Amino acid sequence: MPPGEPRPDGEHGAPLFELPPELAIDTDVARRVTVDFIRNQLRQAGFTKGLLGLSGGIDSALVAYLAAEAVGPENLLCVMMPYRTSSPESEDHARLVVDRLGCRSDLVDISPIVDGYFGHDGQAGSGGEGALEAGSLRRGNFMARARMCTLYDRSVVWGGLVVGTGNKTESLIGYTTLFGDSACAFNPIGDLYKSQVRQVAVAVGVPEEIIRKAPSADLWPGQTDELEGGFTYPQLDRMLFWMIDKRRSDEELLAMGFAEAAVARVKRLVAVSEFKRQVPPVAKLGPRTTGVDYLYPRRRPGSAKR
Amino acid sequence: MKPLRIALAQLAPRLGGLDENLARHRALIGEARTGGAGLVVFPELGLTGYQLQDLAAEVAMTADDPRLQGLAAETRDISAVVSFVEESPDHRLFISAALLEDGEVRFIHRKLFLPTYGLFDERRFFAAGDRLRTVDSRLGVRLGLAVCEDFWHMAVPETLALDGAQMIINVSSSPGRDLAAVHEVGLGTAASWRNLLRTYAQLTTTFAIFCNRVGMDETISFWGGSEVIGPSGEAVFSAPLFDEGLYFVDVELGDVRRERIGLPLLRDERPELHLRELRRVLAERTETDLGDAGETSPQRPDHGRAERD
């Protein structure tokens, strides 16, 4: 998107989303790099196909468009994995993406997996009596991991790699489930803030209704990211951009007009979620330890499986 | 004077794939020759890929390695600048750029500045070169070679020009980053490089040749955008961003003389003044303990040791 046009308009002239000017990116470059990245990651690993969990939200919709561009829709499998309380609109939107792209899709209802553990209708599951009382955090995390298990199982049948769909904003504040929605072989959009995901989504032609709707993890009815977090994405993206990318101190952030409590809260969210963004640490004992002083590229000649 | 045709090999090397990359270099040298080029330039670590980490030692070659000599043998009637991991006799690893011509390895430049900040970790894996020299090419011009980060230090192009270079060649593996709409070409890195190259070419009144790779190593993507800038600071040629290719460009070597007659910046340089003041600056930095007490400060005062002893 060229500078000076920070608010891409929808079909009827209304802004599709609010875009802070400092987060405006050249979407041609972003598209080129992310598409090449997907193609390269697959090729280096010896694969031609990819798959991803398609939720009906903007992040996975965008990655589906990018992956279809990278390897062709015939080499992309989109897996829809609703739980019985998931919004029907999510599934409609996921189907819309699949129809537009002409890619392969699978529908896997994760309700029996999740209910089998937590129990259902007063009947205890394999998680025991106590699991019947599990709150939304436990259930949400379990659902994210059930989807991860499903995707990785499907990846064997499909013969492709799992493409990640998490964005930079949620990664930085830790709004992800470790080994759940964040699990993937590689992630093409993990360095794009939500506001930047939206720009690229417009550029590649993700359907307007998906771009326009309120972002939600859809782990329980009525949940939206912004209600849960207490921030709007433009506010959060701006703060993270200045705090992290542009290394502004607390004092500088306050002088820019960010609220003190909000800065403190976001800093805490970033700090407490550091562990989610890193490979688990290994106790150093031997002369060469992976990730410490045994440092190789993930892929080199001979490392592809096929 | 007949124009010199330069071929810029803006390629995507295979990470760690030395044999494959050697074959690709041989093929492209052939293609450049067929296309009438007198000089073909390959990017930094074009023979090995960039993000090598511990692989560096496994793809290293000594200057007399038969594989490098074999590549040089392909240059009987063309000059080539190639880049590889060089292992010295005492087993230090360097990021080197070599001028191959007349069938031999004519000259090697070892990267002087190893970025070890941000996404870079070069000093962990490589040794820094400590020589900055120019070389007379069979093309009838004196060449100065530099590798990527070397051009983020002004003294490098300046010294090369003072040493007689009429053409300064920078081979790069520049990772694209700082994606923002405010930049001229979308990437902050690309915008910075374009400024540097034009400025250096103009201030040194030399041709500035920039060959940057494309493709990806792991998470980083290289943006290409190789360029030839004339001695007036104007771009003669700019290759597209991200697209692999062998790009041909003709330059008039006579432009160097024309520019230097009309704009005698090089004539008016004051290296003796520069050197004198640099000595003073270094001495003062050492006295106030701000400076690096290493190789840059050979005349470090003794801080009154005689009195204390």
PDB file of C-alpha atoms in Angstrom, chain B residues 113-226:
ATOM      1  CA  PHE B 113      34.147  -5.532   9.207  1.00  0.00           C
ATOM      2  CA  LEU B 114      32.136  -8.430  10.613  1.00  0.00           C
ATOM      3  CA  PRO B 115      28.745  -7.286  11.859  1.00  0.00           C
ATOM      4  CA  THR B 116      27.909  -8.878  15.187  1.00  0.00           C
ATOM      5  CA  TYR B 117      24.743  -7.096  16.236  1.00  0.00           C
ATOM      6  CA  GLY B 118      21.052  -7.316  15.471  1.00  0.00           C
ATOM      7  CA  LEU B 119      20.495 -10.366  13.285  1.00  0.00           C
ATOM      8  CA  PHE B 120      24.228 -10.710  12.563  1.00  0.00           C
ATOM      9  CA  ASP B 121      26.631 -13.023  14.359  1.00  0.00           C
ATOM     10  CA  GLU B 122      29.629 -13.035  12.019  1.00  0.00           C
ATOM     11  CA  ARG B 123      32.410 -12.439  14.524  1.00  0.00           C
ATOM     12  CA  ARG B 124      31.458 -15.632  16.298  1.00  0.00           C
ATOM     13  CA  PHE B 125      32.252 -17.702  13.229  1.00  0.00           C
ATOM     14  CA  PHE B 126      34.792 -15.666  11.261  1.00  0.00           C
ATOM     15  CA  ALA B 127      38.052 -13.758  11.594  1.00  0.00           C
ATOM     16  CA  ALA B 128      38.298 -10.201  10.292  1.00  0.00           C
ATOM     17  CA  GLY B 129      40.690  -9.326   7.488  1.00  0.00           C
ATOM     18  CA  ASP B 130      43.307  -6.661   8.141  1.00  0.00           C
ATOM     19  CA  ARG B 131      44.400  -5.549   4.697  1.00  0.00           C
ATOM     20  CA  LEU B 132      42.832  -3.069   2.325  1.00  0.00           C
ATOM     21  CA  ARG B 133      44.538  -3.032  -1.086  1.00  0.00           C
ATOM     22  CA  THR B 134      43.592  -2.434  -4.689  1.00  0.00           C
ATOM     23  CA  VAL B 135      44.543  -4.558  -7.664  1.00  0.00           C
ATOM     24  CA  ASP B 136      45.268  -3.900 -11.317  1.00  0.00           C
ATOM     25  CA  SER B 137      42.910  -5.910 -13.449  1.00  0.00           C
ATOM     26  CA  ARG B 138      43.456  -7.191 -16.959  1.00  0.00           C
ATOM     27  CA  LEU B 139      40.470  -4.975 -17.807  1.00  0.00           C
ATOM     28  CA  GLY B 140      42.746  -1.946 -17.708  1.00  0.00           C
ATOM     29  CA  VAL B 141      41.227  -0.572 -14.527  1.00  0.00           C
ATOM     30  CA  ARG B 142      42.361  -0.708 -10.946  1.00  0.00           C
ATOM     31  CA  LEU B 143      39.801  -2.470  -8.774  1.00  0.00           C
ATOM     32  CA  GLY B 144      38.960  -2.223  -5.121  1.00  0.00           C
ATOM     33  CA  LEU B 145      37.048  -5.107  -3.555  1.00  0.00           C
ATOM     34  CA  ALA B 146      34.904  -4.939  -0.442  1.00  0.00           C
ATOM     35  CA  VAL B 147      32.386  -7.240   1.192  1.00  0.00           C
ATOM     36  CA  CYS B 148      29.007  -5.988   2.404  1.00  0.00           C
ATOM     37  CA  GLU B 149      29.550  -4.417   5.856  1.00  0.00           C
ATOM     38  CA  ASP B 150      32.914  -3.049   4.692  1.00  0.00           C
ATOM     39  CA  PHE B 151      30.882  -0.351   2.938  1.00  0.00           C
ATOM     40  CA  TRP B 152      29.236   0.732   6.156  1.00  0.00           C
ATOM     41  CA  HIS B 153      32.596   2.238   7.066  1.00  0.00           C
ATOM     42  CA  MET B 154      33.528   5.326   5.083  1.00  0.00           C
ATOM     43  CA  ALA B 155      37.261   4.737   5.293  1.00  0.00           C
ATOM     44  CA  VAL B 156      36.944   1.701   3.029  1.00  0.00           C
ATOM     45  CA  PRO B 157      35.758   3.332  -0.217  1.00  0.00           C
ATOM     46  CA  GLU B 158      37.885   6.368   0.543  1.00  0.00           C
ATOM     47  CA  THR B 159      41.072   4.342   1.023  1.00  0.00           C
ATOM     48  CA  LEU B 160      40.386   2.260  -2.063  1.00  0.00           C
ATOM     49  CA  ALA B 161      39.943   5.398  -4.172  1.00  0.00           C
ATOM     50  CA  LEU B 162      43.109   6.970  -2.782  1.00  0.00           C
ATOM     51  CA  ASP B 163      44.922   3.736  -3.579  1.00  0.00           C
ATOM     52  CA  GLY B 164      43.965   4.201  -7.193  1.00  0.00           C
ATOM     53  CA  ALA B 165      40.738   2.267  -7.632  1.00  0.00           C
ATOM     54  CA  GLN B 166      38.619   3.395 -10.556  1.00  0.00           C
ATOM     55  CA  MET B 167      36.004   0.822  -9.779  1.00  0.00           C
ATOM     56  CA  ILE B 168      34.989  -0.241  -6.282  1.00  0.00           C
ATOM     57  CA  ILE B 169      33.136  -3.525  -6.104  1.00  0.00           C
ATOM     58  CA  ASN B 170      31.015  -4.513  -3.138  1.00  0.00           C
ATOM     59  CA  VAL B 171      29.687  -8.051  -2.951  1.00  0.00           C
ATOM     60  CA  SER B 172      26.881  -8.531  -0.445  1.00  0.00           C
ATOM     61  CA  SER B 173      24.469 -10.836   1.282  1.00  0.00           C
ATOM     62  CA  SER B 174      22.300  -8.086   2.651  1.00  0.00           C
ATOM     63  CA  PRO B 175      19.259  -9.348   4.544  1.00  0.00           C
ATOM     64  CA  GLY B 176      16.094  -7.399   3.807  1.00  0.00           C
ATOM     65  CA  ARG B 177      14.462  -5.903   6.892  1.00  0.00           C
ATOM     66  CA  ASP B 178      12.776  -2.817   8.264  1.00  0.00           C
ATOM     67  CA  LEU B 179       9.679  -3.241   6.144  1.00  0.00           C
ATOM     68  CA  ALA B 180       7.792   0.045   6.101  1.00  0.00           C
ATOM     69  CA  ALA B 181       5.802   2.015   3.594  1.00  0.00           C
ATOM     70  CA  VAL B 182       7.863   5.156   4.190  1.00  0.00           C
ATOM     71  CA  HIS B 183      10.915   3.725   2.436  1.00  0.00           C
ATOM     72  CA  GLU B 184      11.592   4.430  -1.226  1.00  0.00           C
ATOM     73  CA  VAL B 185      11.646   0.750  -2.145  1.00  0.00           C
ATOM     74  CA  GLY B 186       9.689  -0.717   0.761  1.00  0.00           C
ATOM     75  CA  LEU B 187      12.707  -1.963   2.701  1.00  0.00           C
ATOM     76  CA  GLY B 188      14.818   0.244   4.939  1.00  0.00           C
ATOM     77  CA  THR B 189      17.920  -1.784   4.096  1.00  0.00           C
ATOM     78  CA  ALA B 190      17.517  -1.252   0.365  1.00  0.00           C
ATOM     79  CA  ALA B 191      16.946   2.475   0.767  1.00  0.00           C
ATOM     80  CA  SER B 192      20.124   2.803   2.881  1.00  0.00           C
ATOM     81  CA  TRP B 193      22.259   0.897   0.405  1.00  0.00           C
ATOM     82  CA  ARG B 194      21.058   2.988  -2.497  1.00  0.00           C
ATOM     83  CA  ASN B 195      22.094   6.119  -0.631  1.00  0.00           C
ATOM     84  CA  LEU B 196      25.503   4.728   0.301  1.00  0.00           C
ATOM     85  CA  LEU B 197      26.385   3.594  -3.200  1.00  0.00           C
ATOM     86  CA  ARG B 198      25.467   6.881  -4.850  1.00  0.00           C
ATOM     87  CA  THR B 199      27.318   8.850  -2.223  1.00  0.00           C
ATOM     88  CA  TYR B 200      30.496   6.773  -2.418  1.00  0.00           C
ATOM     89  CA  ALA B 201      30.581   6.760  -6.210  1.00  0.00           C
ATOM     90  CA  GLN B 202      30.184  10.515  -6.286  1.00  0.00           C
ATOM     91  CA  LEU B 203      32.638  11.339  -3.493  1.00  0.00           C
ATOM     92  CA  THR B 204      35.322   8.975  -4.780  1.00  0.00           C
ATOM     93  CA  THR B 205      34.497   9.606  -8.465  1.00  0.00           C
ATOM     94  CA  THR B 206      34.718   5.891  -9.155  1.00  0.00           C
ATOM     95  CA  PHE B 207      32.313   3.302 -10.500  1.00  0.00           C
ATOM     96  CA  ALA B 208      30.553   1.592  -7.616  1.00  0.00           C
ATOM     97  CA  ILE B 209      29.467  -1.964  -8.389  1.00  0.00           C
ATOM     98  CA  PHE B 210      27.133  -3.682  -5.956  1.00  0.00           C
ATOM     99  CA  CYS B 211      26.147  -7.313  -6.290  1.00  0.00           C
ATOM    100  CA  ASN B 212      23.670  -8.495  -3.675  1.00  0.00           C
ATOM    101  CA  ARG B 213      22.202 -11.969  -3.519  1.00  0.00           C
ATOM    102  CA  VAL B 214      18.564 -13.014  -3.542  1.00  0.00           C
ATOM    103  CA  GLY B 215      16.790 -16.052  -2.088  1.00  0.00           C
ATOM    104  CA  MET B 216      16.511 -17.098   1.525  1.00  0.00           C
ATOM    105  CA  ASP B 217      18.677 -18.669   4.187  1.00  0.00           C
ATOM    106  CA  GLU B 218      16.536 -19.898   7.062  1.00  0.00           C
ATOM    107  CA  THR B 219      14.439 -16.945   8.212  1.00  0.00           C
ATOM    108  CA  ILE B 220      16.171 -14.167   6.311  1.00  0.00           C
ATOM    109  CA  SER B 221      15.486 -13.058   2.782  1.00  0.00           C
ATOM    110  CA  PHE B 222      18.032 -11.271   0.631  1.00  0.00           C
ATOM    111  CA  TRP B 223      16.698  -8.464  -1.508  1.00  0.00           C
ATOM    112  CA  GLY B 224      18.992  -8.257  -4.535  1.00  0.00           C
ATOM    113  CA  GLY B 225      18.735  -4.812  -6.074  1.00  0.00           C
ATOM    114  CA  SER B 226      22.301  -5.018  -7.429  1.00  0.00           C
TER     115      SER B 226
END
